[in-house]
PDB file of C-alpha atoms in Angstrom:
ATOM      1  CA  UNK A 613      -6.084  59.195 -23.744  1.00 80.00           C
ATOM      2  CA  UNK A 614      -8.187  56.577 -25.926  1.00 83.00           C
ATOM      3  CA  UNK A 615     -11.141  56.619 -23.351  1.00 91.00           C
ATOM      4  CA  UNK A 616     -10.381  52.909 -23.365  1.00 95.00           C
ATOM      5  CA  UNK A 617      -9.018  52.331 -18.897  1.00 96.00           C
ATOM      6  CA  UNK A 618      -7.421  49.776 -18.444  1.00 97.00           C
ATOM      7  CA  UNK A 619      -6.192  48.672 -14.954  1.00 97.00           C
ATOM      8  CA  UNK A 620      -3.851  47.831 -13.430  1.00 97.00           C
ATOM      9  CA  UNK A 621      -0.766  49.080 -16.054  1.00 96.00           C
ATOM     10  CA  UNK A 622       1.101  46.342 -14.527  1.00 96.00           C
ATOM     11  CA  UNK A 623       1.315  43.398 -12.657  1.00 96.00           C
ATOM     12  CA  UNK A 624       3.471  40.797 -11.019  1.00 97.00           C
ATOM     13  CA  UNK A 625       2.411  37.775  -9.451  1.00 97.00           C
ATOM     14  CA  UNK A 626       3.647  33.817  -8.929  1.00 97.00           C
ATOM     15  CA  UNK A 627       2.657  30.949 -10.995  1.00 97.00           C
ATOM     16  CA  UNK A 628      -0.297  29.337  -9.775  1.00 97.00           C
ATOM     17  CA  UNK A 629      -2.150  32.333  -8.617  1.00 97.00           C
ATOM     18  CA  UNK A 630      -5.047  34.519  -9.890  1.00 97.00           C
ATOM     19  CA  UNK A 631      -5.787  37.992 -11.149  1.00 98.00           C
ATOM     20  CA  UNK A 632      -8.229  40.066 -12.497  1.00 98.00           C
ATOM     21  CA  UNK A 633      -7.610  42.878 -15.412  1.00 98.00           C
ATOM     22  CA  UNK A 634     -10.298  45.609 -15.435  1.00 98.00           C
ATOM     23  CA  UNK A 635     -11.266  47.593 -18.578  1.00 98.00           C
ATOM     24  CA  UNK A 636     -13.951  50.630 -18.758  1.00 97.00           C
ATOM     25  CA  UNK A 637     -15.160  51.625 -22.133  1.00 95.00           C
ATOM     26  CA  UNK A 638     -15.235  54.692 -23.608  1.00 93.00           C
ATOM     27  CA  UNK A 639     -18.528  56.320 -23.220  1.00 92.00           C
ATOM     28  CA  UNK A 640     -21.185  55.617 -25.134  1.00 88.00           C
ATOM     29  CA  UNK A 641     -19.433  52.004 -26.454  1.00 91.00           C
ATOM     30  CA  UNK A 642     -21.775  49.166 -25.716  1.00 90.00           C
ATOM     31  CA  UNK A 643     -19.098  45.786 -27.045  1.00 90.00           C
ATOM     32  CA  UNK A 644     -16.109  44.941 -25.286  1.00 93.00           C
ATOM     33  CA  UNK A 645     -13.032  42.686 -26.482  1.00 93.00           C
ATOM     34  CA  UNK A 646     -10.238  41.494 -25.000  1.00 95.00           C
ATOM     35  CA  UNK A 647      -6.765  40.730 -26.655  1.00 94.00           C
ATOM     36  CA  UNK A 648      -3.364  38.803 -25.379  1.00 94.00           C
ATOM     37  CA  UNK A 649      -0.477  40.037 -26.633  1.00 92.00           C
ATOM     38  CA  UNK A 650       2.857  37.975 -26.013  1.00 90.00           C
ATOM     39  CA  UNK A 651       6.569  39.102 -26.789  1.00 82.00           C
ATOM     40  CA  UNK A 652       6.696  40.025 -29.960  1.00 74.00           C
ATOM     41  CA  UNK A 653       3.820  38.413 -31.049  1.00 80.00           C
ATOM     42  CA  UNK A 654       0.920  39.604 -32.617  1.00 82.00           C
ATOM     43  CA  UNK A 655      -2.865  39.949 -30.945  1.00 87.00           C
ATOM     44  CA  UNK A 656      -4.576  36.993 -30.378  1.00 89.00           C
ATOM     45  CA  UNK A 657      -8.226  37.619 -29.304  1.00 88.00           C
ATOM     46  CA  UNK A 658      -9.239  36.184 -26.638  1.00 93.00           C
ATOM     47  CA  UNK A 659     -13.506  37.125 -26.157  1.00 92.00           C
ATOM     48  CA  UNK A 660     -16.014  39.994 -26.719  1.00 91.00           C
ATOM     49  CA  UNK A 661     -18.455  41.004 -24.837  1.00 92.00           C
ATOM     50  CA  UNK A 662     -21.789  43.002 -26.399  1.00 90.00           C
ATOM     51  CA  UNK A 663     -24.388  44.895 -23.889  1.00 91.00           C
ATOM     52  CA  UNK A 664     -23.209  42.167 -21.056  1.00 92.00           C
ATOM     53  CA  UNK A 665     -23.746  39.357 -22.814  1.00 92.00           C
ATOM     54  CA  UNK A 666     -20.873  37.160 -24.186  1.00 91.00           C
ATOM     55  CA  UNK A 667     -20.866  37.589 -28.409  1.00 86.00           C
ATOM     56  CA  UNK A 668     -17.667  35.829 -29.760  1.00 84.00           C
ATOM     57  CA  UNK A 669     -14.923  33.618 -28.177  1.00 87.00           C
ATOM     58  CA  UNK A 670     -11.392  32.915 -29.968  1.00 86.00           C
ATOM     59  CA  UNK A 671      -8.402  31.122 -28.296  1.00 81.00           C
ATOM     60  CA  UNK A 672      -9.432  32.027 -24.935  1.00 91.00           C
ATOM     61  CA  UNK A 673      -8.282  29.410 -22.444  1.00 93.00           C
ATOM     62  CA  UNK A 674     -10.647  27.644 -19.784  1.00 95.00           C
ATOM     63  CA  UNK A 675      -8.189  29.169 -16.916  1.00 96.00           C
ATOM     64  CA  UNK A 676      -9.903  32.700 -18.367  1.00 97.00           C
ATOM     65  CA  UNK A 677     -12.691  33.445 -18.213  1.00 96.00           C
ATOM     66  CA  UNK A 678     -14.838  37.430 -18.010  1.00 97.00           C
ATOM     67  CA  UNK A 679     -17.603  38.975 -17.852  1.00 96.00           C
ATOM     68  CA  UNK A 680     -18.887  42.764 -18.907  1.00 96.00           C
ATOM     69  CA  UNK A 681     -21.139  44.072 -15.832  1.00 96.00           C
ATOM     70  CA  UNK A 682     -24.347  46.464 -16.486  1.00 95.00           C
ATOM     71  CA  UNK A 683     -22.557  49.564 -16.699  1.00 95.00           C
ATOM     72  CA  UNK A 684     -20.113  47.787 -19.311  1.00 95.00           C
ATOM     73  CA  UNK A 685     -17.333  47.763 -17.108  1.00 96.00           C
ATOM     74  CA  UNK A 686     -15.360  44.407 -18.038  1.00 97.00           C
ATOM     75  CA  UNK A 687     -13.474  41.895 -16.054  1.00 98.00           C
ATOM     76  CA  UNK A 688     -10.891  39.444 -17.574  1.00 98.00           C
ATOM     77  CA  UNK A 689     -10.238  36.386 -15.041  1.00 98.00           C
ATOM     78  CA  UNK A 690      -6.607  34.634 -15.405  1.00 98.00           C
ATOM     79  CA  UNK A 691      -6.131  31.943 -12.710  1.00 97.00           C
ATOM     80  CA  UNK A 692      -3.657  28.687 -12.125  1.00 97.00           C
ATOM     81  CA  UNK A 693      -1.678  31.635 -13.916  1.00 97.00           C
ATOM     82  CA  UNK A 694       1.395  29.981 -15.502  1.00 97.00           C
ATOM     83  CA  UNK A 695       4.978  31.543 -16.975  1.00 96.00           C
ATOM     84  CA  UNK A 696       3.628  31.691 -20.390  1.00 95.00           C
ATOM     85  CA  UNK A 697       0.348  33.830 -19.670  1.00 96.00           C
ATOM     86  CA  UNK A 698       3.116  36.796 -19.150  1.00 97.00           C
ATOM     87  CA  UNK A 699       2.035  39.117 -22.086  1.00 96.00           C
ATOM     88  CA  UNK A 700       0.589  42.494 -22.859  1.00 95.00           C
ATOM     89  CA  UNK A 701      -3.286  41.707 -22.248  1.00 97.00           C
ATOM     90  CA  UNK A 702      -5.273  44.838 -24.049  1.00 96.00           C
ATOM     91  CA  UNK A 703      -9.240  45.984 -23.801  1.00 96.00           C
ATOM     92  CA  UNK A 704     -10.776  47.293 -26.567  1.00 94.00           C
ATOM     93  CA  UNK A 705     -14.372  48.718 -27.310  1.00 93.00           C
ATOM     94  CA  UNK A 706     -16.691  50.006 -29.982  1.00 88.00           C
ATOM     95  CA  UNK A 707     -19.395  51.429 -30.828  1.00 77.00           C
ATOM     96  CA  UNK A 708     -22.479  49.500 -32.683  1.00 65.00           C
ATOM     97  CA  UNK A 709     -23.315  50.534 -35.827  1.00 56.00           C
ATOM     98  CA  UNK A 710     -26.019  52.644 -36.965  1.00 44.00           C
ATOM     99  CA  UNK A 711     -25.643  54.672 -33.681  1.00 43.00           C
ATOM    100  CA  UNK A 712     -23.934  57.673 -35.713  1.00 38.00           C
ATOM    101  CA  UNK A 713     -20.420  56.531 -35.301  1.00 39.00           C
ATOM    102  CA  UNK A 714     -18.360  54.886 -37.859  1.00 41.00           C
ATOM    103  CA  UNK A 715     -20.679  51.969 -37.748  1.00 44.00           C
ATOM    104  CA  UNK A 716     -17.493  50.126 -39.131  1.00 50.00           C
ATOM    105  CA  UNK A 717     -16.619  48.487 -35.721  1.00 63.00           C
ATOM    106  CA  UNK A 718     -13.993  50.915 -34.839  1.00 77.00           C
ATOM    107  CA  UNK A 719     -12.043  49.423 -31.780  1.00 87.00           C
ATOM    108  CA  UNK A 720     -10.519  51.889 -29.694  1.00 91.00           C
ATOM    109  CA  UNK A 721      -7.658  49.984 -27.628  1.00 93.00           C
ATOM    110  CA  UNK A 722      -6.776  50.813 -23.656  1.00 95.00           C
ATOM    111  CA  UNK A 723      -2.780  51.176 -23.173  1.00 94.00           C
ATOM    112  CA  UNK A 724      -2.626  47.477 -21.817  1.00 95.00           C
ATOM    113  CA  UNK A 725      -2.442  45.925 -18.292  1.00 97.00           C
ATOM    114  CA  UNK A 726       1.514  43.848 -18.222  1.00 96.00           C
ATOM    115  CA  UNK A 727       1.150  40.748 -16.040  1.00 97.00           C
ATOM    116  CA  UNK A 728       4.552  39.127 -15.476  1.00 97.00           C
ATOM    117  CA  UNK A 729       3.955  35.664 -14.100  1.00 97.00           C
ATOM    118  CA  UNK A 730       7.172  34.454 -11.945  1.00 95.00           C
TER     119      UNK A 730
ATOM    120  CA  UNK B 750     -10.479  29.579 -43.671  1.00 65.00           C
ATOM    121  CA  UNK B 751     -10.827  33.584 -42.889  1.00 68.00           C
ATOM    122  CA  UNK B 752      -7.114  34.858 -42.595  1.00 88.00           C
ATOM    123  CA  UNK B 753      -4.735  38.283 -42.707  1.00 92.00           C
ATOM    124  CA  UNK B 754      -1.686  38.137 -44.295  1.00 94.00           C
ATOM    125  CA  UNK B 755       1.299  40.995 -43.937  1.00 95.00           C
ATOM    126  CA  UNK B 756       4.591  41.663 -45.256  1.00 96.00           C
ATOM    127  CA  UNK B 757       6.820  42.043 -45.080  1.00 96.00           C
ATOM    128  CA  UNK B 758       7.379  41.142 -41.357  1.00 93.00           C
ATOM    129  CA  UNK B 759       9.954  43.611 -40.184  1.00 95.00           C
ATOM    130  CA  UNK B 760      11.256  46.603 -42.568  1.00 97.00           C
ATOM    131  CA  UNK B 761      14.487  48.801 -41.904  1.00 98.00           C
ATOM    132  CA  UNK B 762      13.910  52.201 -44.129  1.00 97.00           C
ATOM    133  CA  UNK B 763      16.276  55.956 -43.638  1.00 97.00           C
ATOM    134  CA  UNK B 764      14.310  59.061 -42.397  1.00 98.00           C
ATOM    135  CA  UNK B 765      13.006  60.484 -44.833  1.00 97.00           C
ATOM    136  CA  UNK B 766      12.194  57.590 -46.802  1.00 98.00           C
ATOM    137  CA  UNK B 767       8.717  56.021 -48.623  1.00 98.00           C
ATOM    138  CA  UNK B 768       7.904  52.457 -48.007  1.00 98.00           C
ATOM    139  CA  UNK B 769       4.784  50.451 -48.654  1.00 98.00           C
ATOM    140  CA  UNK B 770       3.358  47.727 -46.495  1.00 98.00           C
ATOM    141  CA  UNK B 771       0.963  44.903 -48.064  1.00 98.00           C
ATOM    142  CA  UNK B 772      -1.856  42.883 -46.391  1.00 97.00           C
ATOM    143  CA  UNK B 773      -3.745  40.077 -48.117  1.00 97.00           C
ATOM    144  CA  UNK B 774      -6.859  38.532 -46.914  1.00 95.00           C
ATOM    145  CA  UNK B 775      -8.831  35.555 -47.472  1.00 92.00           C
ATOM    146  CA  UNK B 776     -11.756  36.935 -45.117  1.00 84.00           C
ATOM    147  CA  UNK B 777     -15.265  36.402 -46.919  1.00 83.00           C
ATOM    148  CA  UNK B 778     -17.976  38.377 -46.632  1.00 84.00           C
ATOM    149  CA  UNK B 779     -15.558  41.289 -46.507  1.00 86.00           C
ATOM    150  CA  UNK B 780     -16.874  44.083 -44.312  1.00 85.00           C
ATOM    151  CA  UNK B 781     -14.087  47.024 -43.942  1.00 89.00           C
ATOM    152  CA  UNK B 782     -10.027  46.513 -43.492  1.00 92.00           C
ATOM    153  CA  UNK B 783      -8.365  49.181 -40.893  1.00 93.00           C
ATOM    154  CA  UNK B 784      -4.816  49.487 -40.438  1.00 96.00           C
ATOM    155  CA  UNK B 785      -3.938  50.565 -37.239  1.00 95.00           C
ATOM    156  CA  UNK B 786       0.077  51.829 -35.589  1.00 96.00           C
ATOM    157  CA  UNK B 787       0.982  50.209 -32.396  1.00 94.00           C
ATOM    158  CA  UNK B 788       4.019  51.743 -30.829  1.00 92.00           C
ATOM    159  CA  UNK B 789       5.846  49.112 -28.540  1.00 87.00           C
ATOM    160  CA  UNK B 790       4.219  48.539 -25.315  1.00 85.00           C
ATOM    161  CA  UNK B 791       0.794  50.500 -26.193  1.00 89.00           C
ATOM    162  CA  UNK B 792      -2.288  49.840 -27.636  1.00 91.00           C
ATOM    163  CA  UNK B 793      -2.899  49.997 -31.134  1.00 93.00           C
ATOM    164  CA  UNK B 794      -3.720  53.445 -32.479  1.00 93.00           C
ATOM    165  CA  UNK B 795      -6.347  53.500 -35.837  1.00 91.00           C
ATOM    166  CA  UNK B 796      -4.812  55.047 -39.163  1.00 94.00           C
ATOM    167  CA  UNK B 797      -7.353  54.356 -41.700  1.00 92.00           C
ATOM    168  CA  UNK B 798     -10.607  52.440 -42.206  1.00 90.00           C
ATOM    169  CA  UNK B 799     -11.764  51.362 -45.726  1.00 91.00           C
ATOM    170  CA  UNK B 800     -14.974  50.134 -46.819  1.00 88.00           C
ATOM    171  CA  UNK B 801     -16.238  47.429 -50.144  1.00 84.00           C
ATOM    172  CA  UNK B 802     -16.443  50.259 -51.929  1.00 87.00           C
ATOM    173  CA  UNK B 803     -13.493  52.758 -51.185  1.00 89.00           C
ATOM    174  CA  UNK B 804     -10.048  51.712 -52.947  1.00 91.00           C
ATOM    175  CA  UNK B 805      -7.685  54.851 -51.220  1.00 95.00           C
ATOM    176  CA  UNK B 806      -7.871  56.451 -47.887  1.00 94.00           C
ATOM    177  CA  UNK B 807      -5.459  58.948 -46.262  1.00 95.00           C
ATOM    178  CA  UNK B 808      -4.677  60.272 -43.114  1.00 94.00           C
ATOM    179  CA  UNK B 809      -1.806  62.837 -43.210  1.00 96.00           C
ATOM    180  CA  UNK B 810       1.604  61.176 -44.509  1.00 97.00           C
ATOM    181  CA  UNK B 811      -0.347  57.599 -44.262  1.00 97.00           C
ATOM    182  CA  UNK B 812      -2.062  56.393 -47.174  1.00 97.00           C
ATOM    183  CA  UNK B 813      -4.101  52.849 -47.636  1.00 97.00           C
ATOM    184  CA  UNK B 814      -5.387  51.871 -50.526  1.00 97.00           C
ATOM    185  CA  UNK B 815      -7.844  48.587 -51.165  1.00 96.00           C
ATOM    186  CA  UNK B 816      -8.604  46.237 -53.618  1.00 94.00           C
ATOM    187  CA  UNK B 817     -11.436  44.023 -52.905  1.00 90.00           C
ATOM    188  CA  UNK B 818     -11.377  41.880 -56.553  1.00 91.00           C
ATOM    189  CA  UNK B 819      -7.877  40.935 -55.632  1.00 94.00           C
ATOM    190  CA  UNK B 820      -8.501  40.740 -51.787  1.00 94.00           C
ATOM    191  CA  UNK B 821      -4.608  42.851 -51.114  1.00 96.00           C
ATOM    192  CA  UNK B 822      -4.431  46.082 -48.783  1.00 97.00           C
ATOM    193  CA  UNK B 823      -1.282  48.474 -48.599  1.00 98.00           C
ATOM    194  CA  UNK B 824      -0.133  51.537 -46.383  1.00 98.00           C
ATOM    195  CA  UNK B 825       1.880  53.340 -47.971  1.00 98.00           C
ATOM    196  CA  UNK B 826       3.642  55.629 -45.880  1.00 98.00           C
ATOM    197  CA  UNK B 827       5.538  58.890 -47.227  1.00 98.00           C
ATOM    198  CA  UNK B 828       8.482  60.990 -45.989  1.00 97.00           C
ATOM    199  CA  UNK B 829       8.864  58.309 -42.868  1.00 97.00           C
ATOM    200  CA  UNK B 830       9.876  60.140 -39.682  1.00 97.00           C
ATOM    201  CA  UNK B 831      11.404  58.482 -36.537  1.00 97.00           C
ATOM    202  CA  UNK B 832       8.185  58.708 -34.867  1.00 96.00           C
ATOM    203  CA  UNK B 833       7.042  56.071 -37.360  1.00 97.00           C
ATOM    204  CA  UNK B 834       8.748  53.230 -36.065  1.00 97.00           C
ATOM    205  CA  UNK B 835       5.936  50.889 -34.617  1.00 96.00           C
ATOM    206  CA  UNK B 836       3.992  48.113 -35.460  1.00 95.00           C
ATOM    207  CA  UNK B 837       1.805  47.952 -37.941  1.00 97.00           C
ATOM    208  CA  UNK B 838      -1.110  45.855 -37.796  1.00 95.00           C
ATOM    209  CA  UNK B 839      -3.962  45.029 -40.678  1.00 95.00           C
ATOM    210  CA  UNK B 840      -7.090  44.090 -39.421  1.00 91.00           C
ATOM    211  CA  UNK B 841     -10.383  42.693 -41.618  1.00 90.00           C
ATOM    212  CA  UNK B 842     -13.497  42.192 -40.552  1.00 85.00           C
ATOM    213  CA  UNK B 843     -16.443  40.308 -42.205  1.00 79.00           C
ATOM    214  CA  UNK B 844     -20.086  40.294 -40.284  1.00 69.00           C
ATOM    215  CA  UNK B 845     -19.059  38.903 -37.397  1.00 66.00           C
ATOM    216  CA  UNK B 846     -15.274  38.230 -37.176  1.00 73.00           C
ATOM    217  CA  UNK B 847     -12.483  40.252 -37.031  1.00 79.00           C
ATOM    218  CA  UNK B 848      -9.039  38.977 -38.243  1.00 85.00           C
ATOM    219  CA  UNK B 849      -5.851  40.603 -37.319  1.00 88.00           C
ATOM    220  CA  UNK B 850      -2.622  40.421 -38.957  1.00 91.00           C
ATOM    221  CA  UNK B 851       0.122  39.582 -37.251  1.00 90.00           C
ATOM    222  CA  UNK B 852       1.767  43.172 -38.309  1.00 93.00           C
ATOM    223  CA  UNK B 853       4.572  44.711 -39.620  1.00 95.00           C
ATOM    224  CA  UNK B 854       7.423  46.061 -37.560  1.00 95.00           C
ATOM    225  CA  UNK B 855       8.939  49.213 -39.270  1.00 97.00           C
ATOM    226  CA  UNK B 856      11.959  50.730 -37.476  1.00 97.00           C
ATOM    227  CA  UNK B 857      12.520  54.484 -39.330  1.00 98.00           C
ATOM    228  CA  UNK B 858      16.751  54.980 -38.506  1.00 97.00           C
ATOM    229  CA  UNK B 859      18.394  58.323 -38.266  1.00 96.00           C
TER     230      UNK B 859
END
């Protein structure tokens, strides 16, 4: 256990519709990021998330969208979900540096939420 | 243009067996470069985590090494087990970006 949850493990749903992928961070991590992961592909970051407030954005599409809540709980929004968002979508946190941890921007990676998209 | 390159892409090595893994980067101001295992279907897993300053780092059977005047990475990887076969990802950050590579899938065969 990474101390990274991720939920749900898995999920199946229809083109067109909407979900939501949860991730906690492990205790005491204040930045949250959020990765897609296709078939055989490599990550792609999508967004992080720092203390609630949004810090970086890469290829995240406008169909996505999240948000990281006051007790750093994050959400990741997929909706108009289409066959191609199907993929491995991982959470990740860290810790900030200079608060006694590696100060190196560890990420410590949840096990993944699987969307299928039929 | 800040980028992480890996080779090779996919590697086929014998139990028992050494094999290396490279990753060049182009990412400037360089900050640390972690290599980190992802078995399929799980979230990556961190091996090792160099800084500027450190050129070798170790973690059991795992062993990166860095050179920052030439910008190249490698995890080398000794006495492979089974257990070994995963992906194998490269990741560099500078001050505020974080570049992954796309990784390197080792299969260790009986």
């Amino acid at each position: 256990d990474s101390g990274v949850t991720q939920t749900p493990k898995h999920l199946i749903t229809a083109t067109g519709q909407r979900v939501t992928l949860r991730c906690s961070p492990r205790s005491g991590d204040l930045s949250v990021y959020w990765y897609q992961q296709s078939l055989d592909q490599g990550l792609q970051f999508l967004i992080q998330y720092y203390n609630g407030e949004e810090r970086a954005k890469g290829n995240i599409l406008e169909r996505f969208s999240a948000q990281q809540f006051p007790d750093l709980h994050s959400e990741l929004n997929l909706s108009s979900l289409e066959l191609g968002d199907s993929a491995l979508y991982f959470c990740a946190s860290s810790d900030p540096p200079g608060t006694g941890g590696s100060g190196a921007n560890v990420l410590t990676f949840g096990a993944g939420s699987r969307l299928t998209v039929l | 243009k800040n980028q992480v390159e890996q080779s090779p892409q996919s590697l086929i090595i014998l139990e028992g067996k050494n094999c290396t893994l490279q990753c060049n980067y182009t990412v400037s101001p360089f900050s640390n470069l972690r290599w980190y295992k992802q078995d399929t279907g799980r979230g990556p897993v961190s091996l090792t985590i160099m800084t500027f300053s450190e050129n070798t780092k170790s973690n059991g059977r795992y062993t990166a090494t860095l050179d920052a005047d030439t910008k190249q990475s490698s995890l080398h990887i000794t006495a492979s087990q089974l257990s070994d076969s995963a992906s194998y990802i490269c990741v560099v950050s500078a001050d505020n970006d974080m570049r992954f590579g796309a990784g390197t899938r080792l299969t260790v065969k009986p």
